[in-house]
Coordinates of C-alpha atoms and ligand atoms in Angstrom, one line a residue:
M1 CA 0.0 0.0 0.0
V2 CA 1.3 3.4 -0.9
K3 CA 1.7 5.8 1.9
H4 CA 1.3 9.4 1.1
S5 CA 2.9 12.4 2.5
P6 CA 0.4 14.1 4.8
A7 CA -1.3 17.1 3.3
P8 CA 0.5 20.3 4.3
T9 CA -0.7 21.5 7.7
P10 CA -2.8 24.7 7.3
P11 CA -2.0 27.7 9.4
A12 CA -3.8 27.9 12.8
E13 CA -6.1 30.6 11.4
A14 CA -7.1 28.3 8.6
V15 CA -7.8 25.5 11.1
A16 CA -9.9 27.7 13.3
T17 CA -12.1 29.0 10.4
G18 CA -11.9 25.9 8.2
R19 CA -10.6 28.2 5.5
S20 CA -7.2 29.1 4.2
P21 CA -6.5 32.8 4.4
G22 CA -7.7 34.5 1.2
V23 CA -8.3 31.2 -0.8
G24 CA -11.3 29.5 0.9
P25 CA -11.6 25.8 1.8
R26 CA -9.6 23.3 -0.2
P27 CA -11.8 22.0 -3.0
P28 CA -11.9 18.3 -4.0
A29 CA -9.4 17.3 -6.7
L30 CA -12.4 15.9 -8.6
E31 CA -16.1 16.2 -8.0
F32 CA -18.9 14.7 -10.1
R33 CA -22.4 15.7 -9.0
D34 CA -25.4 13.8 -10.4
L35 CA -23.4 13.3 -13.6
G36 CA -25.1 11.8 -16.6
Q37 CA -23.8 11.1 -20.1
T38 CA -26.1 9.9 -22.9
F39 CA -24.6 9.4 -26.4
T40 CA -26.9 9.6 -29.3
V41 CA -26.1 7.0 -31.8
R42 CA -27.4 7.3 -35.3
G43 CA -29.5 4.3 -36.4
S44 CA -29.9 2.9 -32.8
G45 CA -31.2 4.1 -29.5
P46 CA -29.4 6.4 -27.1
V47 CA -26.6 4.9 -25.0
Q48 CA -26.6 5.9 -21.3
A49 CA -22.8 5.7 -20.6
I50 CA -23.0 7.4 -17.2
R51 CA -26.1 7.6 -14.9
G52 CA -26.4 9.8 -11.8
L53 CA -22.8 9.6 -10.8
D54 CA -21.8 11.3 -7.6
L55 CA -18.1 11.1 -6.7
R56 CA -15.7 13.2 -4.7
I57 CA -12.0 12.6 -4.8
D58 CA -9.8 14.6 -2.4
P59 CA -6.3 15.9 -3.0
G60 CA -3.7 13.2 -2.3
E61 CA -5.9 10.2 -2.9
V62 CA -4.9 7.4 -5.2
V63 CA -8.1 6.0 -6.7
A64 CA -8.6 3.0 -9.0
L65 CA -11.6 3.1 -11.3
L66 CA -12.6 -0.5 -11.9
G67 CA -15.3 -2.2 -13.9
P68 CA -16.0 -4.4 -16.9
N69 CA -16.0 -3.3 -20.5
G70 CA -18.6 -0.6 -21.1
A71 CA -18.9 0.4 -17.4
G72 CA -18.3 4.0 -18.2
K73 CA -14.8 4.5 -16.9
T74 CA -13.3 6.1 -20.0
T75 CA -16.4 8.3 -20.4
A76 CA -16.1 9.5 -16.8
L77 CA -12.4 10.2 -17.2
D78 CA -13.0 12.0 -20.5
I79 CA -15.5 14.2 -18.7
A80 CA -13.0 15.0 -16.0
L81 CA -10.5 16.0 -18.7
G82 CA -13.0 18.2 -20.4
L83 CA -12.9 16.1 -23.6
T84 CA -16.6 15.2 -23.3
E85 CA -19.2 17.7 -22.1
P86 CA -21.6 15.8 -19.8
T87 CA -25.3 15.8 -20.8
E88 CA -26.3 16.1 -17.1
G89 CA -24.9 17.2 -13.8
Q90 CA -21.7 18.9 -12.9
V91 CA -18.0 18.3 -12.9
R92 CA -15.4 20.3 -11.0
V93 CA -11.6 19.9 -10.9
F94 CA -10.1 21.7 -7.9
G95 CA -13.3 23.7 -7.9
E96 CA -12.9 24.8 -11.5
A97 CA -14.3 23.6 -14.9
P98 CA -12.0 20.9 -16.4
R99 CA -10.7 23.2 -19.1
E100 CA -9.7 25.9 -16.7
A101 CA -7.8 23.3 -14.6
I102 CA -6.1 22.0 -17.7
E103 CA -5.1 25.5 -18.8
A104 CA -3.7 26.1 -15.3
G105 CA -1.7 22.9 -15.7
R106 CA -3.3 21.3 -12.7
I107 CA -4.6 18.2 -14.4
A108 CA -2.8 15.9 -17.0
A109 CA -3.5 12.6 -18.5
V110 CA -1.7 9.4 -19.6
L111 CA -4.0 7.8 -22.1
Q112 CA -3.6 4.3 -23.5
T113 CA -3.0 5.5 -27.0
G114 CA -1.9 8.9 -28.1
G115 CA 0.0 10.3 -31.0
L116 CA 3.8 10.0 -30.6
L117 CA 5.9 10.8 -33.6
A118 CA 8.0 7.8 -34.4
D119 CA 10.9 9.7 -35.9
L120 CA 11.6 12.0 -33.0
T121 CA 13.8 11.0 -30.1
V122 CA 12.4 10.7 -26.6
E123 CA 14.0 14.0 -25.6
E124 CA 12.9 15.8 -28.8
T125 CA 9.3 14.7 -28.1
V126 CA 9.4 16.2 -24.6
R127 CA 11.0 19.4 -25.8
A128 CA 8.4 19.8 -28.6
I129 CA 5.5 19.4 -26.2
A130 CA 7.2 21.6 -23.6
A131 CA 7.3 24.4 -26.2
L132 CA 3.5 24.5 -26.2
Y133 CA 3.3 25.4 -22.5
R134 CA 4.1 28.8 -20.9
R135 CA 5.9 27.2 -18.0
T136 CA 7.1 23.7 -17.5
L137 CA 9.4 21.6 -15.4
S138 CA 12.8 21.0 -17.0
V139 CA 13.0 18.3 -19.7
G140 CA 15.7 16.6 -17.7
E141 CA 13.5 16.5 -14.6
V142 CA 10.5 14.9 -16.3
L143 CA 12.6 12.3 -18.0
E144 CA 14.1 11.5 -14.7
R145 CA 10.8 11.3 -12.9
A146 CA 9.3 9.1 -15.6
G147 CA 12.3 6.8 -15.3
I148 CA 13.5 7.3 -18.9
A149 CA 16.5 9.6 -18.4
E150 CA 18.8 7.1 -20.1
L151 CA 16.5 6.9 -23.2
G152 CA 16.6 10.6 -24.2
G153 CA 18.5 10.0 -27.4
R154 CA 16.4 7.0 -28.5
R155 CA 13.9 7.3 -31.4
V156 CA 10.3 6.7 -30.3
A157 CA 10.0 4.0 -33.0
R158 CA 12.7 2.1 -31.2
C159 CA 11.1 2.3 -27.8
S160 CA 9.0 -0.6 -26.4
G161 CA 5.3 -0.2 -25.7
G162 CA 6.2 0.2 -22.0
E163 CA 8.8 2.8 -22.7
Q164 CA 6.4 4.7 -25.0
Q165 CA 3.9 4.7 -22.1
R166 CA 6.6 6.2 -19.8
L167 CA 7.2 8.8 -22.4
R168 CA 3.5 9.7 -22.3
F169 CA 3.8 9.8 -18.6
A170 CA 6.8 12.2 -18.9
L171 CA 4.7 14.5 -21.2
A172 CA 1.9 14.5 -18.6
L173 CA 4.4 15.5 -15.9
L174 CA 5.6 18.6 -17.8
S175 CA 3.1 21.0 -16.2
D176 CA 3.8 19.5 -12.8
P177 CA 0.1 18.6 -12.4
D178 CA -1.7 18.1 -9.1
L179 CA -4.1 15.5 -10.6
L180 CA -2.9 12.7 -12.9
I181 CA -5.5 10.7 -14.8
L182 CA -4.4 7.4 -16.3
D183 CA -6.7 5.4 -18.5
E184 CA -5.5 1.7 -18.5
P185 CA -1.9 2.9 -18.5
T186 CA -0.4 -0.6 -18.4
A187 CA -2.7 -2.3 -20.8
A188 CA 0.0 -2.9 -23.3
M189 CA 2.8 -3.8 -20.8
D190 CA 4.1 -7.2 -19.8
V191 CA 4.3 -8.1 -16.1
G192 CA 7.8 -6.8 -15.5
T193 CA 7.3 -3.5 -17.3
R194 CA 4.0 -3.1 -15.5
R195 CA 5.7 -3.5 -12.2
E196 CA 8.4 -0.9 -13.1
F197 CA 5.7 1.6 -14.2
W198 CA 3.9 1.3 -10.9
A199 CA 7.1 1.7 -9.0
T200 CA 7.5 5.1 -10.8
M201 CA 4.0 6.0 -10.0
H202 CA 4.6 5.2 -6.4
S203 CA 7.0 8.0 -6.1
E204 CA 4.6 10.4 -7.7
A205 CA 1.9 9.4 -5.3
A206 CA 4.4 9.7 -2.4
S207 CA 5.0 13.3 -3.4
G208 CA 1.4 14.1 -2.8
S209 CA -0.1 14.0 -6.3
T210 CA -3.7 12.9 -6.7
I211 CA -3.9 9.9 -9.1
I212 CA -7.0 8.4 -10.7
F213 CA -6.5 5.4 -12.9
A214 CA -8.8 3.1 -14.8
T215 CA -7.9 -0.6 -14.9
H216 CA -9.4 -4.0 -15.5
H217 CA -6.9 -5.6 -13.1
L218 CA -8.2 -6.0 -9.6
E219 CA -4.7 -7.0 -8.5
E220 CA -3.3 -3.8 -9.9
A221 CA -5.9 -1.7 -8.1
E222 CA -5.2 -3.6 -4.9
A223 CA -1.5 -3.2 -5.1
F224 CA -1.5 0.5 -5.9
A225 CA -4.7 2.3 -5.0
D226 CA -5.9 3.2 -1.5
R227 CA -9.5 3.5 -2.7
I228 CA -11.5 1.6 -5.3
V229 CA -14.5 2.9 -7.2
L230 CA -16.2 0.0 -8.9
M231 CA -18.4 0.9 -11.8
A232 CA -20.9 -1.1 -13.8
R233 CA -23.3 0.1 -16.5
G234 CA -22.6 3.8 -15.8
R235 CA -23.1 3.6 -12.1
I236 CA -20.9 3.2 -9.0
V237 CA -21.7 -0.2 -7.4
A238 CA -19.0 -0.1 -4.7
D239 CA -16.7 2.7 -3.4
G240 CA -14.4 2.5 -0.5
P241 CA -10.9 1.7 0.8
V242 CA -9.3 -1.2 -1.0
D243 CA -9.6 -3.6 1.9
R244 CA -13.3 -3.0 2.3
V245 CA -14.1 -3.3 -1.4
R246 CA -11.9 -6.4 -1.6
A247 CA -13.8 -7.9 1.3
M248 CA -17.1 -7.2 -0.5
A249 CA -15.8 -8.7 -3.7
T250 CA -14.4 -11.7 -2.0
G251 CA -17.2 -12.3 0.4
S252 CA -17.1 -15.9 1.7
R253 CA -19.8 -18.4 2.6
V254 CA -19.7 -19.7 6.2
T255 CA -22.0 -22.6 7.1
A256 CA -22.7 -24.3 10.3
V257 CA -25.0 -26.7 12.0
W258 CA -26.6 -24.3 14.4
N259 CA -29.9 -23.6 16.0
P260 CA -29.2 -20.4 18.1
A261 CA -30.1 -21.1 21.8
A262 CA -31.5 -18.4 24.1
G263 CA -28.7 -15.9 24.9
E264 CA -26.7 -16.6 21.8
P265 CA -26.4 -13.9 19.1
S266 CA -28.6 -14.2 16.1
P267 CA -26.9 -15.1 12.8
E268 CA -27.5 -11.5 11.5
E269 CA -25.6 -10.1 14.5
L270 CA -22.4 -12.0 13.8
P271 CA -19.4 -9.9 12.5
G272 CA -19.1 -9.5 8.8
V273 CA -22.5 -11.2 8.0
T274 CA -24.2 -9.6 5.0
A275 CA -26.8 -12.3 4.3
V276 CA -28.4 -15.3 6.0
D277 CA -30.0 -18.4 4.5
R278 CA -31.1 -21.7 6.0
T279 CA -31.4 -25.2 4.8
A280 CA -33.0 -27.9 6.9
A281 CA -29.7 -28.8 8.5
R282 CA -27.4 -25.8 8.2
V283 CA -27.4 -22.0 8.5
I284 CA -25.6 -20.4 5.5
L285 CA -24.0 -17.0 6.1
T286 CA -22.5 -14.7 3.5
S287 CA -19.7 -12.8 5.2
S288 CA -17.3 -10.1 4.2
D289 CA -15.0 -11.2 7.1
S290 CA -15.3 -15.0 7.3
D291 CA -12.5 -15.3 9.9
A292 CA -14.3 -13.1 12.3
T293 CA -17.7 -14.8 11.6
A294 CA -16.2 -18.2 12.2
R295 CA -14.4 -17.2 15.3
V296 CA -17.5 -16.0 17.0
L297 CA -19.5 -19.0 15.8
L298 CA -16.9 -21.3 17.3
T299 CA -16.2 -19.5 20.6
E300 CA -19.5 -17.9 21.5
T301 CA -22.2 -20.1 20.2
S302 CA -23.2 -23.8 20.1
A303 CA -22.6 -24.0 16.3
R304 CA -20.6 -27.0 15.1
E305 CA -19.2 -28.3 11.8
V306 CA -18.3 -24.8 10.7
T307 CA -17.1 -24.5 7.1
I308 CA -15.8 -21.6 5.1
S309 CA -16.1 -21.6 1.3
A310 CA -13.8 -19.3 -0.6
R311 CA -15.1 -17.7 -3.8
S312 CA -12.7 -16.8 -6.5
L313 CA -11.9 -13.1 -6.7
D314 CA -12.8 -13.0 -10.4
D315 CA -16.1 -14.7 -9.9
A316 CA -17.0 -12.3 -7.1
F317 CA -16.0 -9.3 -9.2
V318 CA -18.2 -10.5 -12.1
T319 CA -21.1 -11.0 -9.7
L320 CA -20.7 -7.6 -8.1
T321 CA -20.6 -5.8 -11.4
A322 CA -23.2 -7.9 -13.2
D323 CA -26.0 -6.8 -10.8
D324 CA -28.9 -5.0 -12.3
P325 CA -27.9 -1.3 -12.0
A326 CA -31.4 -0.4 -10.9
D327 CA -30.9 -2.6 -7.8
A328 CA -27.3 -1.6 -7.1
A329 CA -27.0 1.1 -4.4
P330 CA -24.4 3.7 -5.4
T331 CA -22.7 3.5 -2.1
D332 CA -20.0 1.4 -0.4
T333 CA -22.6 -1.1 0.9
A334 CA -23.2 -3.1 -2.3
P335 CA -24.4 -6.6 -1.3
V336 CA -22.4 -9.6 -2.2
D337 CA -24.3 -12.3 -4.1
P338 CA -25.3 -14.8 -1.4
A339 CA -25.9 -17.6 -3.9
P340 CA -23.7 -20.6 -2.9
T341 CA -22.1 -22.6 -5.6
D342 CA -21.6 -26.4 -5.4
T343 CA -18.1 -26.2 -6.8
D344 CA -16.6 -24.1 -4.0
P345 CA -13.7 -25.7 -2.3
E346 CA -14.7 -26.1 1.3
A347 CA -12.4 -26.1 4.3
T348 CA -13.7 -27.5 7.5
R349 CA -12.6 -25.8 10.7
Ligands
ATP401 N1 -18.7 8.4 -28.4 C1 -19.6 7.4 -28.1 N2 -20.7 7.2 -28.8 C2 -21.6 6.3 -28.5 N3 -21.4 5.4 -27.4 C3 -20.3 5.6 -26.7 C4 -19.4 6.6 -27.0 N4 -18.4 6.4 -26.1 C5 -18.7 5.4 -25.3 N5 -19.9 4.9 -25.6 C6 -20.6 3.8 -25.0 O1 -20.7 4.2 -23.6 C7 -20.6 3.0 -22.8 C8 -19.4 3.2 -21.8 O2 -18.2 3.2 -22.5 P1 -16.8 3.5 -21.9 O3 -15.8 3.5 -23.0 O4 -16.9 4.7 -21.0 O5 -16.6 2.2 -20.9 P2 -15.3 1.7 -20.2 O6 -15.7 1.3 -18.8 O7 -14.2 2.7 -20.3 O8 -15.0 0.4 -21.1 P3 -13.6 -0.3 -21.4 O9 -13.2 -1.0 -20.2 O10 -14.0 -1.3 -22.5 O11 -12.7 0.7 -21.9 C9 -20.4 1.9 -23.7 O12 -21.6 1.2 -23.9 C10 -19.9 2.5 -25.0 O13 -20.2 1.7 -26.1

């Protein structure tokens, strides 16, 4: 888990009033309010890519935007970058319209694809883009920060996919942005390059940048982000710290032969339990914290033959994001599918 440097301590006056002198309260790095995006497609019906999205990301957070194909991740990021004007709702970047934030150099993006000129060298590419800005970091510094200082003289055409992606990252760093947006930045990278890329991003995050990245890889989100926003069909279906969302996505099934006696807790009261089912012989609990559930069952109740069934992370992720969006609460309390499967490997405790 990445540890961030703490936000700068405001002066006492600012603490007392909740405001910084002269500049007002610190606005969120990114805020969507009741955001909606409907695309009109000629020859077919409208496509609702984003529906009623409320999201607030504070400065210094590292947030992974997860979800299956078509969930609306790219559309949401495009709106944050001012590339798409939302059809409903509001978007603010550090309290401003996205275009203003971009003009002020406060937000930058590393997109999956993006024109790089094959015949320029890495350094020439950075110099060419730097010339478009009024003020930038030095070319040497961004190459260093992107981990490609030794590639300055190499032609872009000779760079690997991962190196080209680092070059895009160097370009994004030129304006020394406070908010970095990465849309599937490692999609074209092999495992080793991917690891190196995230190591570089770690140091950016450690210096206090806000980072939002879209990914399909739950493991990548888990390794790098401290918050996951899980989207499906244009809505948020889960939002919270990585451990919490991971627990929701990996919710286990705990079963026991148990008929609660007087004085024992009810199944619903056990820690981590999100759903309770019964068969003639057993009580079946869906739990976000199977260890805690089983511990109380074994130590504080008359339950016996306690079993825990692990669900695969991928299966759980699919279940969570495949829910009917109309039923999915846009909060961090999305339910985990309680349906047990016969093929779960069971471990008896
Ligand atoms: N310009 C467009 N015109 C019409 N429909 C669009 C447009 N852009 C996106 N969509 C549709 O909006 C929905 C959300 O797409 P989006 O690209 O935001 O999803 P995503 O989560 O980024 O998917 P992926 O993981 O595949 O990149 C999809 O149904 C997509 O087909």
